[in-house]
Amino acid sequence: MQSHLDMVPEKTRQSSHDFLVDGLQLQIDGEWLTATDTTLGADNGIGVAAMLALLESTDVCHGPLEALFTVTEETTMAGALGLDAALLNGTVLLNLDTEEALQAIDQLDQLLKQELNTVEPYLCLNVESMAAPARVFTTVDQKLWLNALHSCHHGVKRYSDHFEGVVETSNNLGVLLMKDGQISVDCFTRHLIDSATIELADNISGLFSLTGAEVKQAGFFPGWQPDPNSDVLTRIVRVYQQLNGSKPEIKIIHAALECGILSAAKPGVDMISFGPQIENPHTPAERVRIDSVDRFW
């Protein structure tokens, strides 16, 4: 166990307290203990008191204990820096110098709710006790993987220079699994330009290779770069206007379509993609607007 003995002697401007000779004026305010117009010394007097109480106790069951008290932690750390480690026999250290305890969980819960309220209004953080796992990451492996995951690009990588507001390249760090002592990470890159997705895939591959992981690139399909001067697009727009009396909504969608594959197989082919209004595709809530089918047909 380790704690420090120094106290930060601060007081209000109106206080005449002399820390060298005067005792603290303690008071209880509901569930809190405070000192009148001065610091309390709970940081880290509580840790020191707990260690002394444990050493003095005769009814607490525990193994061999060593108590390490240091000084000047709040200023120079000289006590810890001057420690002769040969004096210690223990291999586990419990530092008793933390102010937040389990309330950190409540703070995290409130923080997440504030940050994600718009998209997750019913977010709830549950903390449950569980048995310790039989196997855990080594400190080195944990650091490697956390660094790689934090560094892996997720989301929009680049917007198109030709079409305002259109995503040109992106990556979705979509799936991470830990099973049977192995970690797998699946990324899905999307693109309008082939060279861009190859570069991004190589960047991601190189990143995870640094962890020692086996990296595979698979499922590549060619991108489909829009042609604003497409003849077939011009014709479709004109016919739509003639039939419906209004202009169609033209969009460039950053998504995986077979058009890229077909254009690679048949270079120079002029293509567009169109259809009726469909919502929530690939889900049980999928629906199609009937009158849009008439316009499409």
PDB file of C-alpha atoms in Angstrom:
ATOM      1  CA  MET A   1       0.000   0.000   0.000  1.00  0.00           C
ATOM      2  CA  GLN A   2       1.222   3.507  -0.761  1.00  0.00           C
ATOM      3  CA  SER A   3       0.075   6.965   0.229  1.00  0.00           C
ATOM      4  CA  HIS A   4       1.644  10.370   0.869  1.00  0.00           C
ATOM      5  CA  LEU A   5       1.760  12.460   4.012  1.00  0.00           C
ATOM      6  CA  ASP A   6       1.834  16.029   2.699  1.00  0.00           C
ATOM      7  CA  MET A   7      -1.185  18.329   2.791  1.00  0.00           C
ATOM      8  CA  VAL A   8      -1.868  21.394   0.662  1.00  0.00           C
ATOM      9  CA  PRO A   9      -2.293  24.234   3.204  1.00  0.00           C
ATOM     10  CA  GLU A  10      -4.753  26.620   1.593  1.00  0.00           C
ATOM     11  CA  LYS A  11      -7.282  28.929   3.249  1.00  0.00           C
ATOM     12  CA  THR A  12      -9.771  31.646   2.361  1.00  0.00           C
ATOM     13  CA  ARG A  13      -8.668  35.296   2.357  1.00  0.00           C
ATOM     14  CA  GLN A  14     -10.681  36.093   5.473  1.00  0.00           C
ATOM     15  CA  SER A  15      -9.305  33.163   7.472  1.00  0.00           C
ATOM     16  CA  SER A  16      -6.709  33.804  10.192  1.00  0.00           C
ATOM     17  CA  HIS A  17      -5.884  30.115  10.485  1.00  0.00           C
ATOM     18  CA  ASP A  18      -2.202  29.301  11.118  1.00  0.00           C
ATOM     19  CA  PHE A  19      -1.429  25.828   9.799  1.00  0.00           C
ATOM     20  CA  LEU A  20       1.717  25.612  11.932  1.00  0.00           C
ATOM     21  CA  VAL A  21      -0.124  25.859  15.265  1.00  0.00           C
ATOM     22  CA  ASP A  22      -3.889  25.733  14.707  1.00  0.00           C
ATOM     23  CA  GLY A  23      -5.950  22.596  14.396  1.00  0.00           C
ATOM     24  CA  LEU A  24      -8.564  22.231  11.666  1.00  0.00           C
ATOM     25  CA  GLN A  25     -12.130  23.293  12.421  1.00  0.00           C
ATOM     26  CA  LEU A  26     -14.091  20.293  11.170  1.00  0.00           C
ATOM     27  CA  GLN A  27     -17.798  20.297  10.405  1.00  0.00           C
ATOM     28  CA  ILE A  28     -20.299  17.816   9.018  1.00  0.00           C
ATOM     29  CA  ASP A  29     -22.515  19.068   6.210  1.00  0.00           C
ATOM     30  CA  GLY A  30     -25.048  16.357   5.422  1.00  0.00           C
ATOM     31  CA  GLU A  31     -23.077  13.472   3.959  1.00  0.00           C
ATOM     32  CA  TRP A  32     -19.878  15.499   3.683  1.00  0.00           C
ATOM     33  CA  LEU A  33     -17.022  16.323   6.075  1.00  0.00           C
ATOM     34  CA  THR A  34     -15.405  19.722   5.532  1.00  0.00           C
ATOM     35  CA  ALA A  35     -13.059  22.159   7.273  1.00  0.00           C
ATOM     36  CA  THR A  36     -14.017  25.763   7.998  1.00  0.00           C
ATOM     37  CA  ASP A  37     -12.254  28.153   5.586  1.00  0.00           C
ATOM     38  CA  THR A  38      -9.311  25.760   5.001  1.00  0.00           C
ATOM     39  CA  THR A  39      -8.347  22.689   3.102  1.00  0.00           C
ATOM     40  CA  LEU A  40      -9.305  19.469   4.838  1.00  0.00           C
ATOM     41  CA  GLY A  41      -6.272  17.308   4.149  1.00  0.00           C
ATOM     42  CA  ALA A  42      -8.410  14.395   3.039  1.00  0.00           C
ATOM     43  CA  ASP A  43      -6.028  14.284   0.078  1.00  0.00           C
ATOM     44  CA  ASN A  44      -4.289  12.253   1.168  1.00  0.00           C
ATOM     45  CA  GLY A  45      -4.992  12.023   4.873  1.00  0.00           C
ATOM     46  CA  ILE A  46      -7.723   9.488   4.190  1.00  0.00           C
ATOM     47  CA  GLY A  47      -5.237   7.143   2.529  1.00  0.00           C
ATOM     48  CA  VAL A  48      -2.790   7.508   5.397  1.00  0.00           C
ATOM     49  CA  ALA A  49      -5.531   6.939   7.957  1.00  0.00           C
ATOM     50  CA  ALA A  50      -6.771   3.833   6.188  1.00  0.00           C
ATOM     51  CA  MET A  51      -3.288   2.348   6.073  1.00  0.00           C
ATOM     52  CA  LEU A  52      -2.627   3.074   9.741  1.00  0.00           C
ATOM     53  CA  ALA A  53      -6.007   1.629  10.721  1.00  0.00           C
ATOM     54  CA  LEU A  54      -5.318  -1.529   8.750  1.00  0.00           C
ATOM     55  CA  LEU A  55      -1.885  -1.958  10.316  1.00  0.00           C
ATOM     56  CA  GLU A  56      -3.377  -1.468  13.779  1.00  0.00           C
ATOM     57  CA  SER A  57      -6.380  -3.725  13.297  1.00  0.00           C
ATOM     58  CA  THR A  58      -6.556  -7.189  14.799  1.00  0.00           C
ATOM     59  CA  ASP A  59      -9.830  -8.350  13.217  1.00  0.00           C
ATOM     60  CA  VAL A  60      -9.118  -7.819   9.480  1.00  0.00           C
ATOM     61  CA  CYS A  61      -7.940 -10.903   7.626  1.00  0.00           C
ATOM     62  CA  HIS A  62      -5.134 -10.160   5.170  1.00  0.00           C
ATOM     63  CA  GLY A  63      -1.809 -11.407   3.933  1.00  0.00           C
ATOM     64  CA  PRO A  64       1.593  -9.793   4.488  1.00  0.00           C
ATOM     65  CA  LEU A  65       1.459  -6.000   4.199  1.00  0.00           C
ATOM     66  CA  GLU A  66       3.963  -3.267   3.538  1.00  0.00           C
ATOM     67  CA  ALA A  67       2.998   0.367   4.035  1.00  0.00           C
ATOM     68  CA  LEU A  68       4.836   3.002   2.029  1.00  0.00           C
ATOM     69  CA  PHE A  69       4.412   6.639   3.096  1.00  0.00           C
ATOM     70  CA  THR A  70       5.971   9.315   0.917  1.00  0.00           C
ATOM     71  CA  VAL A  71       6.323  13.103   1.211  1.00  0.00           C
ATOM     72  CA  THR A  72       6.204  16.166  -1.094  1.00  0.00           C
ATOM     73  CA  GLU A  73       3.976  14.395  -3.636  1.00  0.00           C
ATOM     74  CA  GLU A  74       2.102  17.641  -4.232  1.00  0.00           C
ATOM     75  CA  THR A  75       5.264  19.594  -5.088  1.00  0.00           C
ATOM     76  CA  THR A  76       8.466  17.818  -6.142  1.00  0.00           C
ATOM     77  CA  MET A  77       7.700  14.079  -5.811  1.00  0.00           C
ATOM     78  CA  ALA A  78      11.003  13.916  -3.947  1.00  0.00           C
ATOM     79  CA  GLY A  79       9.757  11.176  -1.619  1.00  0.00           C
ATOM     80  CA  ALA A  80       8.903   8.771  -4.403  1.00  0.00           C
ATOM     81  CA  LEU A  81      11.923   9.749  -6.488  1.00  0.00           C
ATOM     82  CA  GLY A  82      14.221   9.070  -3.557  1.00  0.00           C
ATOM     83  CA  LEU A  83      12.750   5.653  -2.745  1.00  0.00           C
ATOM     84  CA  ASP A  84      15.151   2.731  -2.431  1.00  0.00           C
ATOM     85  CA  ALA A  85      13.146  -0.052  -4.058  1.00  0.00           C
ATOM     86  CA  ALA A  86      15.316  -2.645  -2.330  1.00  0.00           C
ATOM     87  CA  LEU A  87      13.407  -1.835   0.861  1.00  0.00           C
ATOM     88  CA  LEU A  88      10.227  -3.331  -0.614  1.00  0.00           C
ATOM     89  CA  ASN A  89       9.420  -7.014  -0.939  1.00  0.00           C
ATOM     90  CA  GLY A  90       5.871  -6.833  -2.260  1.00  0.00           C
ATOM     91  CA  THR A  91       4.967  -7.301  -5.926  1.00  0.00           C
ATOM     92  CA  VAL A  92       1.517  -5.631  -5.808  1.00  0.00           C
ATOM     93  CA  LEU A  93       1.057  -1.941  -5.022  1.00  0.00           C
ATOM     94  CA  LEU A  94      -2.243  -0.351  -4.025  1.00  0.00           C
ATOM     95  CA  ASN A  95      -1.995   3.413  -4.319  1.00  0.00           C
ATOM     96  CA  LEU A  96      -4.513   5.118  -2.031  1.00  0.00           C
ATOM     97  CA  ASP A  97      -4.486   8.537  -3.671  1.00  0.00           C
ATOM     98  CA  THR A  98      -7.637   8.664  -5.784  1.00  0.00           C
ATOM     99  CA  GLU A  99     -10.450  11.099  -5.089  1.00  0.00           C
ATOM    100  CA  GLU A 100     -13.287   9.811  -7.276  1.00  0.00           C
ATOM    101  CA  ALA A 101     -13.772   6.155  -6.298  1.00  0.00           C
ATOM    102  CA  LEU A 102     -16.861   4.480  -7.782  1.00  0.00           C
ATOM    103  CA  GLN A 103     -18.573   7.770  -8.502  1.00  0.00           C
ATOM    104  CA  ALA A 104     -16.478   7.779 -11.707  1.00  0.00           C
ATOM    105  CA  ILE A 105     -18.989   5.272 -13.083  1.00  0.00           C
ATOM    106  CA  ASP A 106     -21.864   7.666 -12.413  1.00  0.00           C
ATOM    107  CA  GLN A 107     -19.912  10.493 -14.027  1.00  0.00           C
ATOM    108  CA  LEU A 108     -19.243   8.365 -17.101  1.00  0.00           C
ATOM    109  CA  ASP A 109     -22.933   7.490 -17.278  1.00  0.00           C
ATOM    110  CA  GLN A 110     -23.910  11.176 -17.191  1.00  0.00           C
ATOM    111  CA  LEU A 111     -21.217  12.121 -19.712  1.00  0.00           C
ATOM    112  CA  LEU A 112     -22.341   9.509 -22.221  1.00  0.00           C
ATOM    113  CA  LYS A 113     -25.970  10.513 -21.849  1.00  0.00           C
ATOM    114  CA  GLN A 114     -25.124  14.157 -22.481  1.00  0.00           C
ATOM    115  CA  GLU A 115     -22.925  13.453 -25.514  1.00  0.00           C
ATOM    116  CA  LEU A 116     -25.230  10.889 -27.132  1.00  0.00           C
ATOM    117  CA  ASN A 117     -28.635  12.238 -26.111  1.00  0.00           C
ATOM    118  CA  THR A 118     -29.640  13.154 -29.665  1.00  0.00           C
ATOM    119  CA  VAL A 119     -29.017   9.705 -31.167  1.00  0.00           C
ATOM    120  CA  GLU A 120     -29.431   7.541 -28.039  1.00  0.00           C
ATOM    121  CA  PRO A 121     -32.034   9.259 -25.804  1.00  0.00           C
ATOM    122  CA  TYR A 122     -32.626   6.090 -23.758  1.00  0.00           C
ATOM    123  CA  LEU A 123     -28.977   5.178 -23.204  1.00  0.00           C
ATOM    124  CA  CYS A 124     -28.375   3.282 -19.969  1.00  0.00           C
ATOM    125  CA  LEU A 125     -24.990   2.236 -18.575  1.00  0.00           C
ATOM    126  CA  ASN A 126     -25.058  -0.947 -16.510  1.00  0.00           C
ATOM    127  CA  VAL A 127     -22.102  -2.196 -14.462  1.00  0.00           C
ATOM    128  CA  GLU A 128     -22.096  -5.793 -13.272  1.00  0.00           C
ATOM    129  CA  SER A 129     -19.576  -7.863 -11.388  1.00  0.00           C
ATOM    130  CA  MET A 130     -18.169 -10.922 -13.133  1.00  0.00           C
ATOM    131  CA  ALA A 131     -15.568 -13.583 -12.642  1.00  0.00           C
ATOM    132  CA  ALA A 132     -12.046 -12.705 -13.710  1.00  0.00           C
ATOM    133  CA  PRO A 133     -11.240 -14.092 -17.191  1.00  0.00           C
ATOM    134  CA  ALA A 134      -8.839 -16.981 -17.422  1.00  0.00           C
ATOM    135  CA  ARG A 135      -6.713 -15.116 -19.969  1.00  0.00           C
ATOM    136  CA  VAL A 136      -6.071 -11.411 -20.443  1.00  0.00           C
ATOM    137  CA  PHE A 137      -3.994  -9.196 -22.711  1.00  0.00           C
ATOM    138  CA  THR A 138      -0.438  -8.506 -21.768  1.00  0.00           C
ATOM    139  CA  THR A 139       0.202  -4.834 -21.138  1.00  0.00           C
ATOM    140  CA  VAL A 140       2.233  -4.599 -24.353  1.00  0.00           C
ATOM    141  CA  ASP A 141      -0.452  -6.245 -26.524  1.00  0.00           C
ATOM    142  CA  GLN A 142      -3.191  -4.153 -24.971  1.00  0.00           C
ATOM    143  CA  LYS A 143      -1.302  -0.961 -25.754  1.00  0.00           C
ATOM    144  CA  LEU A 144      -0.575  -2.072 -29.326  1.00  0.00           C
ATOM    145  CA  TRP A 145      -4.202  -2.889 -30.092  1.00  0.00           C
ATOM    146  CA  LEU A 146      -5.649   0.190 -28.440  1.00  0.00           C
ATOM    147  CA  ASN A 147      -3.198   2.387 -30.344  1.00  0.00           C
ATOM    148  CA  ALA A 148      -4.085   0.656 -33.623  1.00  0.00           C
ATOM    149  CA  LEU A 149      -7.839   0.959 -33.070  1.00  0.00           C
ATOM    150  CA  HIS A 150      -7.567   4.598 -32.046  1.00  0.00           C
ATOM    151  CA  SER A 151      -5.425   5.337 -35.112  1.00  0.00           C
ATOM    152  CA  CYS A 152      -7.525   3.404 -37.639  1.00  0.00           C
ATOM    153  CA  HIS A 153      -9.502   5.860 -39.750  1.00  0.00           C
ATOM    154  CA  HIS A 154     -13.273   5.534 -39.355  1.00  0.00           C
ATOM    155  CA  GLY A 155     -15.771   7.590 -41.335  1.00  0.00           C
ATOM    156  CA  VAL A 156     -15.265  10.007 -44.207  1.00  0.00           C
ATOM    157  CA  LYS A 157     -11.699  10.126 -45.479  1.00  0.00           C
ATOM    158  CA  ARG A 158     -12.139  12.501 -48.396  1.00  0.00           C
ATOM    159  CA  TYR A 159     -14.854  14.484 -50.156  1.00  0.00           C
ATOM    160  CA  SER A 160     -15.035  14.743 -53.922  1.00  0.00           C
ATOM    161  CA  ASP A 161     -13.309  17.662 -55.628  1.00  0.00           C
ATOM    162  CA  HIS A 162     -15.811  17.492 -58.487  1.00  0.00           C
ATOM    163  CA  PHE A 163     -19.143  17.123 -56.665  1.00  0.00           C
ATOM    164  CA  GLU A 164     -19.767  19.347 -53.653  1.00  0.00           C
ATOM    165  CA  GLY A 165     -20.747  17.501 -50.485  1.00  0.00           C
ATOM    166  CA  VAL A 166     -20.266  14.054 -52.023  1.00  0.00           C
ATOM    167  CA  VAL A 167     -18.125  11.558 -50.108  1.00  0.00           C
ATOM    168  CA  GLU A 168     -15.377  10.152 -52.284  1.00  0.00           C
ATOM    169  CA  THR A 169     -13.626   7.756 -49.893  1.00  0.00           C
ATOM    170  CA  SER A 170     -14.525   6.363 -46.481  1.00  0.00           C
ATOM    171  CA  ASN A 171     -13.826   3.499 -44.126  1.00  0.00           C
ATOM    172  CA  ASN A 172     -16.124   1.666 -41.750  1.00  0.00           C
ATOM    173  CA  LEU A 173     -14.348  -0.027 -38.856  1.00  0.00           C
ATOM    174  CA  GLY A 174     -17.419  -2.174 -38.485  1.00  0.00           C
ATOM    175  CA  VAL A 175     -16.703  -5.387 -36.584  1.00  0.00           C
ATOM    176  CA  LEU A 176     -14.251  -6.297 -33.819  1.00  0.00           C
ATOM    177  CA  LEU A 177     -14.393  -9.786 -32.335  1.00  0.00           C
ATOM    178  CA  MET A 178     -12.363 -11.437 -29.581  1.00  0.00           C
ATOM    179  CA  LYS A 179     -12.819 -15.191 -29.520  1.00  0.00           C
ATOM    180  CA  ASP A 180     -10.690 -18.189 -28.554  1.00  0.00           C
ATOM    181  CA  GLY A 181      -7.702 -16.001 -27.816  1.00  0.00           C
ATOM    182  CA  GLN A 182      -7.799 -14.247 -31.176  1.00  0.00           C
ATOM    183  CA  ILE A 183      -8.828 -10.780 -32.316  1.00  0.00           C
ATOM    184  CA  SER A 184     -10.384 -10.045 -35.695  1.00  0.00           C
ATOM    185  CA  VAL A 185     -11.138  -6.599 -37.104  1.00  0.00           C
ATOM    186  CA  ASP A 186     -13.214  -6.067 -40.256  1.00  0.00           C
ATOM    187  CA  CYS A 187     -13.019  -2.807 -42.169  1.00  0.00           C
ATOM    188  CA  PHE A 188     -15.088  -1.876 -45.218  1.00  0.00           C
ATOM    189  CA  THR A 189     -13.724   0.846 -47.491  1.00  0.00           C
ATOM    190  CA  ARG A 190     -15.955   2.597 -50.017  1.00  0.00           C
ATOM    191  CA  HIS A 191     -14.863   4.820 -52.824  1.00  0.00           C
ATOM    192  CA  LEU A 192     -15.584   6.517 -56.114  1.00  0.00           C
ATOM    193  CA  ILE A 193     -11.990   6.250 -57.352  1.00  0.00           C
ATOM    194  CA  ASP A 194     -10.086   2.943 -57.304  1.00  0.00           C
ATOM    195  CA  SER A 195      -6.691   4.453 -56.445  1.00  0.00           C
ATOM    196  CA  ALA A 196      -8.171   6.107 -53.368  1.00  0.00           C
ATOM    197  CA  THR A 197      -9.539   2.909 -51.865  1.00  0.00           C
ATOM    198  CA  ILE A 198      -6.316   1.027 -52.600  1.00  0.00           C
ATOM    199  CA  GLU A 199      -4.319   3.713 -50.794  1.00  0.00           C
ATOM    200  CA  LEU A 200      -6.676   3.713 -47.804  1.00  0.00           C
ATOM    201  CA  ALA A 201      -6.701  -0.095 -47.633  1.00  0.00           C
ATOM    202  CA  ASP A 202      -2.898  -0.145 -47.715  1.00  0.00           C
ATOM    203  CA  ASN A 203      -2.782   2.436 -44.902  1.00  0.00           C
ATOM    204  CA  ILE A 204      -5.091   0.353 -42.728  1.00  0.00           C
ATOM    205  CA  SER A 205      -3.243  -2.864 -43.555  1.00  0.00           C
ATOM    206  CA  GLY A 206       0.087  -1.310 -42.611  1.00  0.00           C
ATOM    207  CA  LEU A 207      -1.332   0.010 -39.363  1.00  0.00           C
ATOM    208  CA  PHE A 208      -2.602  -3.359 -38.121  1.00  0.00           C
ATOM    209  CA  SER A 209       0.523  -5.116 -39.392  1.00  0.00           C
ATOM    210  CA  LEU A 210       2.451  -3.158 -36.777  1.00  0.00           C
ATOM    211  CA  THR A 211       0.569  -5.073 -34.075  1.00  0.00           C
ATOM    212  CA  GLY A 212       1.839  -8.339 -35.552  1.00  0.00           C
ATOM    213  CA  ALA A 213      -1.590  -9.189 -36.964  1.00  0.00           C
ATOM    214  CA  GLU A 214      -2.151 -11.135 -40.164  1.00  0.00           C
ATOM    215  CA  VAL A 215      -3.809  -8.745 -42.611  1.00  0.00           C
ATOM    216  CA  LYS A 216      -5.874  -9.688 -45.663  1.00  0.00           C
ATOM    217  CA  GLN A 217      -7.418  -7.472 -48.311  1.00  0.00           C
ATOM    218  CA  ALA A 218     -10.386  -9.100 -49.997  1.00  0.00           C
ATOM    219  CA  GLY A 219     -13.614  -8.304 -51.781  1.00  0.00           C
ATOM    220  CA  PHE A 220     -12.260  -5.422 -53.839  1.00  0.00           C
ATOM    221  CA  PHE A 221     -14.667  -4.056 -56.418  1.00  0.00           C
ATOM    222  CA  PRO A 222     -14.109  -1.155 -58.809  1.00  0.00           C
ATOM    223  CA  GLY A 223     -15.496   2.266 -58.030  1.00  0.00           C
ATOM    224  CA  TRP A 224     -17.985   4.082 -60.199  1.00  0.00           C
ATOM    225  CA  GLN A 225     -17.084   7.709 -60.795  1.00  0.00           C
ATOM    226  CA  PRO A 226     -20.101   9.819 -61.802  1.00  0.00           C
ATOM    227  CA  ASP A 227     -20.228  11.521 -65.192  1.00  0.00           C
ATOM    228  CA  PRO A 228     -22.210  14.788 -65.016  1.00  0.00           C
ATOM    229  CA  ASN A 229     -22.168  14.939 -68.835  1.00  0.00           C
ATOM    230  CA  SER A 230     -23.726  11.491 -69.226  1.00  0.00           C
ATOM    231  CA  ASP A 231     -25.945  11.296 -72.298  1.00  0.00           C
ATOM    232  CA  VAL A 232     -28.254   8.712 -70.746  1.00  0.00           C
ATOM    233  CA  LEU A 233     -28.634  10.908 -67.644  1.00  0.00           C
ATOM    234  CA  THR A 234     -29.644  13.869 -69.808  1.00  0.00           C
ATOM    235  CA  ARG A 235     -32.208  11.743 -71.635  1.00  0.00           C
ATOM    236  CA  ILE A 236     -33.686  10.308 -68.434  1.00  0.00           C
ATOM    237  CA  VAL A 237     -34.067  13.771 -66.931  1.00  0.00           C
ATOM    238  CA  ARG A 238     -35.813  15.056 -70.057  1.00  0.00           C
ATOM    239  CA  VAL A 239     -38.222  12.102 -70.229  1.00  0.00           C
ATOM    240  CA  TYR A 240     -38.996  12.355 -66.511  1.00  0.00           C
ATOM    241  CA  GLN A 241     -39.856  16.022 -66.873  1.00  0.00           C
ATOM    242  CA  GLN A 242     -42.117  15.319 -69.845  1.00  0.00           C
ATOM    243  CA  LEU A 243     -44.006  12.599 -67.998  1.00  0.00           C
ATOM    244  CA  ASN A 244     -44.233  14.148 -64.536  1.00  0.00           C
ATOM    245  CA  GLY A 245     -43.952  17.875 -65.071  1.00  0.00           C
ATOM    246  CA  SER A 246     -41.058  18.254 -62.616  1.00  0.00           C
ATOM    247  CA  LYS A 247     -37.339  17.613 -62.440  1.00  0.00           C
ATOM    248  CA  PRO A 248     -36.121  14.363 -60.873  1.00  0.00           C
ATOM    249  CA  GLU A 249     -33.865  14.475 -57.829  1.00  0.00           C
ATOM    250  CA  ILE A 250     -30.352  13.586 -58.951  1.00  0.00           C
ATOM    251  CA  LYS A 251     -27.981  12.265 -56.295  1.00  0.00           C
ATOM    252  CA  ILE A 252     -24.486  10.834 -56.180  1.00  0.00           C
ATOM    253  CA  ILE A 253     -24.554   8.061 -53.586  1.00  0.00           C
ATOM    254  CA  HIS A 254     -21.461   6.867 -51.760  1.00  0.00           C
ATOM    255  CA  ALA A 255     -22.427   3.201 -51.711  1.00  0.00           C
ATOM    256  CA  ALA A 256     -21.482  -0.173 -53.121  1.00  0.00           C
ATOM    257  CA  LEU A 257     -23.199  -0.810 -56.457  1.00  0.00           C
ATOM    258  CA  GLU A 258     -22.588  -3.322 -59.226  1.00  0.00           C
ATOM    259  CA  CYS A 259     -22.181  -0.443 -61.660  1.00  0.00           C
ATOM    260  CA  GLY A 260     -18.508  -0.153 -60.754  1.00  0.00           C
ATOM    261  CA  ILE A 261     -17.916  -3.802 -61.559  1.00  0.00           C
ATOM    262  CA  LEU A 262     -19.841  -3.565 -64.827  1.00  0.00           C
ATOM    263  CA  SER A 263     -18.058  -0.400 -65.918  1.00  0.00           C
ATOM    264  CA  ALA A 264     -14.699  -2.101 -65.340  1.00  0.00           C
ATOM    265  CA  ALA A 265     -15.827  -5.075 -67.400  1.00  0.00           C
ATOM    266  CA  LYS A 266     -17.093  -2.810 -70.181  1.00  0.00           C
ATOM    267  CA  PRO A 267     -15.103   0.451 -70.204  1.00  0.00           C
ATOM    268  CA  GLY A 268     -16.864   3.467 -71.642  1.00  0.00           C
ATOM    269  CA  VAL A 269     -20.394   2.269 -70.959  1.00  0.00           C
ATOM    270  CA  ASP A 270     -22.743   5.104 -69.942  1.00  0.00           C
ATOM    271  CA  MET A 271     -24.683   4.250 -66.788  1.00  0.00           C
ATOM    272  CA  ILE A 272     -27.074   5.675 -64.239  1.00  0.00           C
ATOM    273  CA  SER A 273     -28.953   4.026 -61.379  1.00  0.00           C
ATOM    274  CA  PHE A 274     -32.599   4.820 -60.663  1.00  0.00           C
ATOM    275  CA  GLY A 275     -35.668   3.295 -59.038  1.00  0.00           C
ATOM    276  CA  PRO A 276     -38.757   3.941 -56.881  1.00  0.00           C
ATOM    277  CA  GLN A 277     -38.682   5.369 -53.354  1.00  0.00           C
ATOM    278  CA  ILE A 278     -37.678   2.609 -50.910  1.00  0.00           C
ATOM    279  CA  GLU A 279     -37.121   3.167 -47.189  1.00  0.00           C
ATOM    280  CA  ASN A 280     -35.394   0.999 -44.576  1.00  0.00           C
ATOM    281  CA  PRO A 281     -34.024  -1.530 -47.099  1.00  0.00           C
ATOM    282  CA  HIS A 282     -32.673  -4.832 -45.777  1.00  0.00           C
ATOM    283  CA  THR A 283     -34.737  -4.565 -42.576  1.00  0.00           C
ATOM    284  CA  PRO A 284     -38.167  -5.826 -41.480  1.00  0.00           C
ATOM    285  CA  ALA A 285     -39.315  -2.191 -41.689  1.00  0.00           C
ATOM    286  CA  GLU A 286     -38.592  -1.997 -45.430  1.00  0.00           C
ATOM    287  CA  ARG A 287     -41.273  -0.250 -47.463  1.00  0.00           C
ATOM    288  CA  VAL A 288     -41.777   1.147 -50.986  1.00  0.00           C
ATOM    289  CA  ARG A 289     -43.895   4.135 -51.926  1.00  0.00           C
ATOM    290  CA  ILE A 290     -46.575   2.974 -54.371  1.00  0.00           C
ATOM    291  CA  ASP A 291     -46.954   6.155 -56.416  1.00  0.00           C
ATOM    292  CA  SER A 292     -43.172   6.288 -56.902  1.00  0.00           C
ATOM    293  CA  VAL A 293     -43.368   2.861 -58.550  1.00  0.00           C
ATOM    294  CA  ASP A 294     -45.749   4.328 -61.136  1.00  0.00           C
ATOM    295  CA  ARG A 295     -43.296   7.131 -61.917  1.00  0.00           C
ATOM    296  CA  PHE A 296     -40.420   4.701 -62.039  1.00  0.00           C
ATOM    297  CA  TRP A 297     -42.290   2.306 -64.344  1.00  0.00           C
TER     298      TRP A 297
END
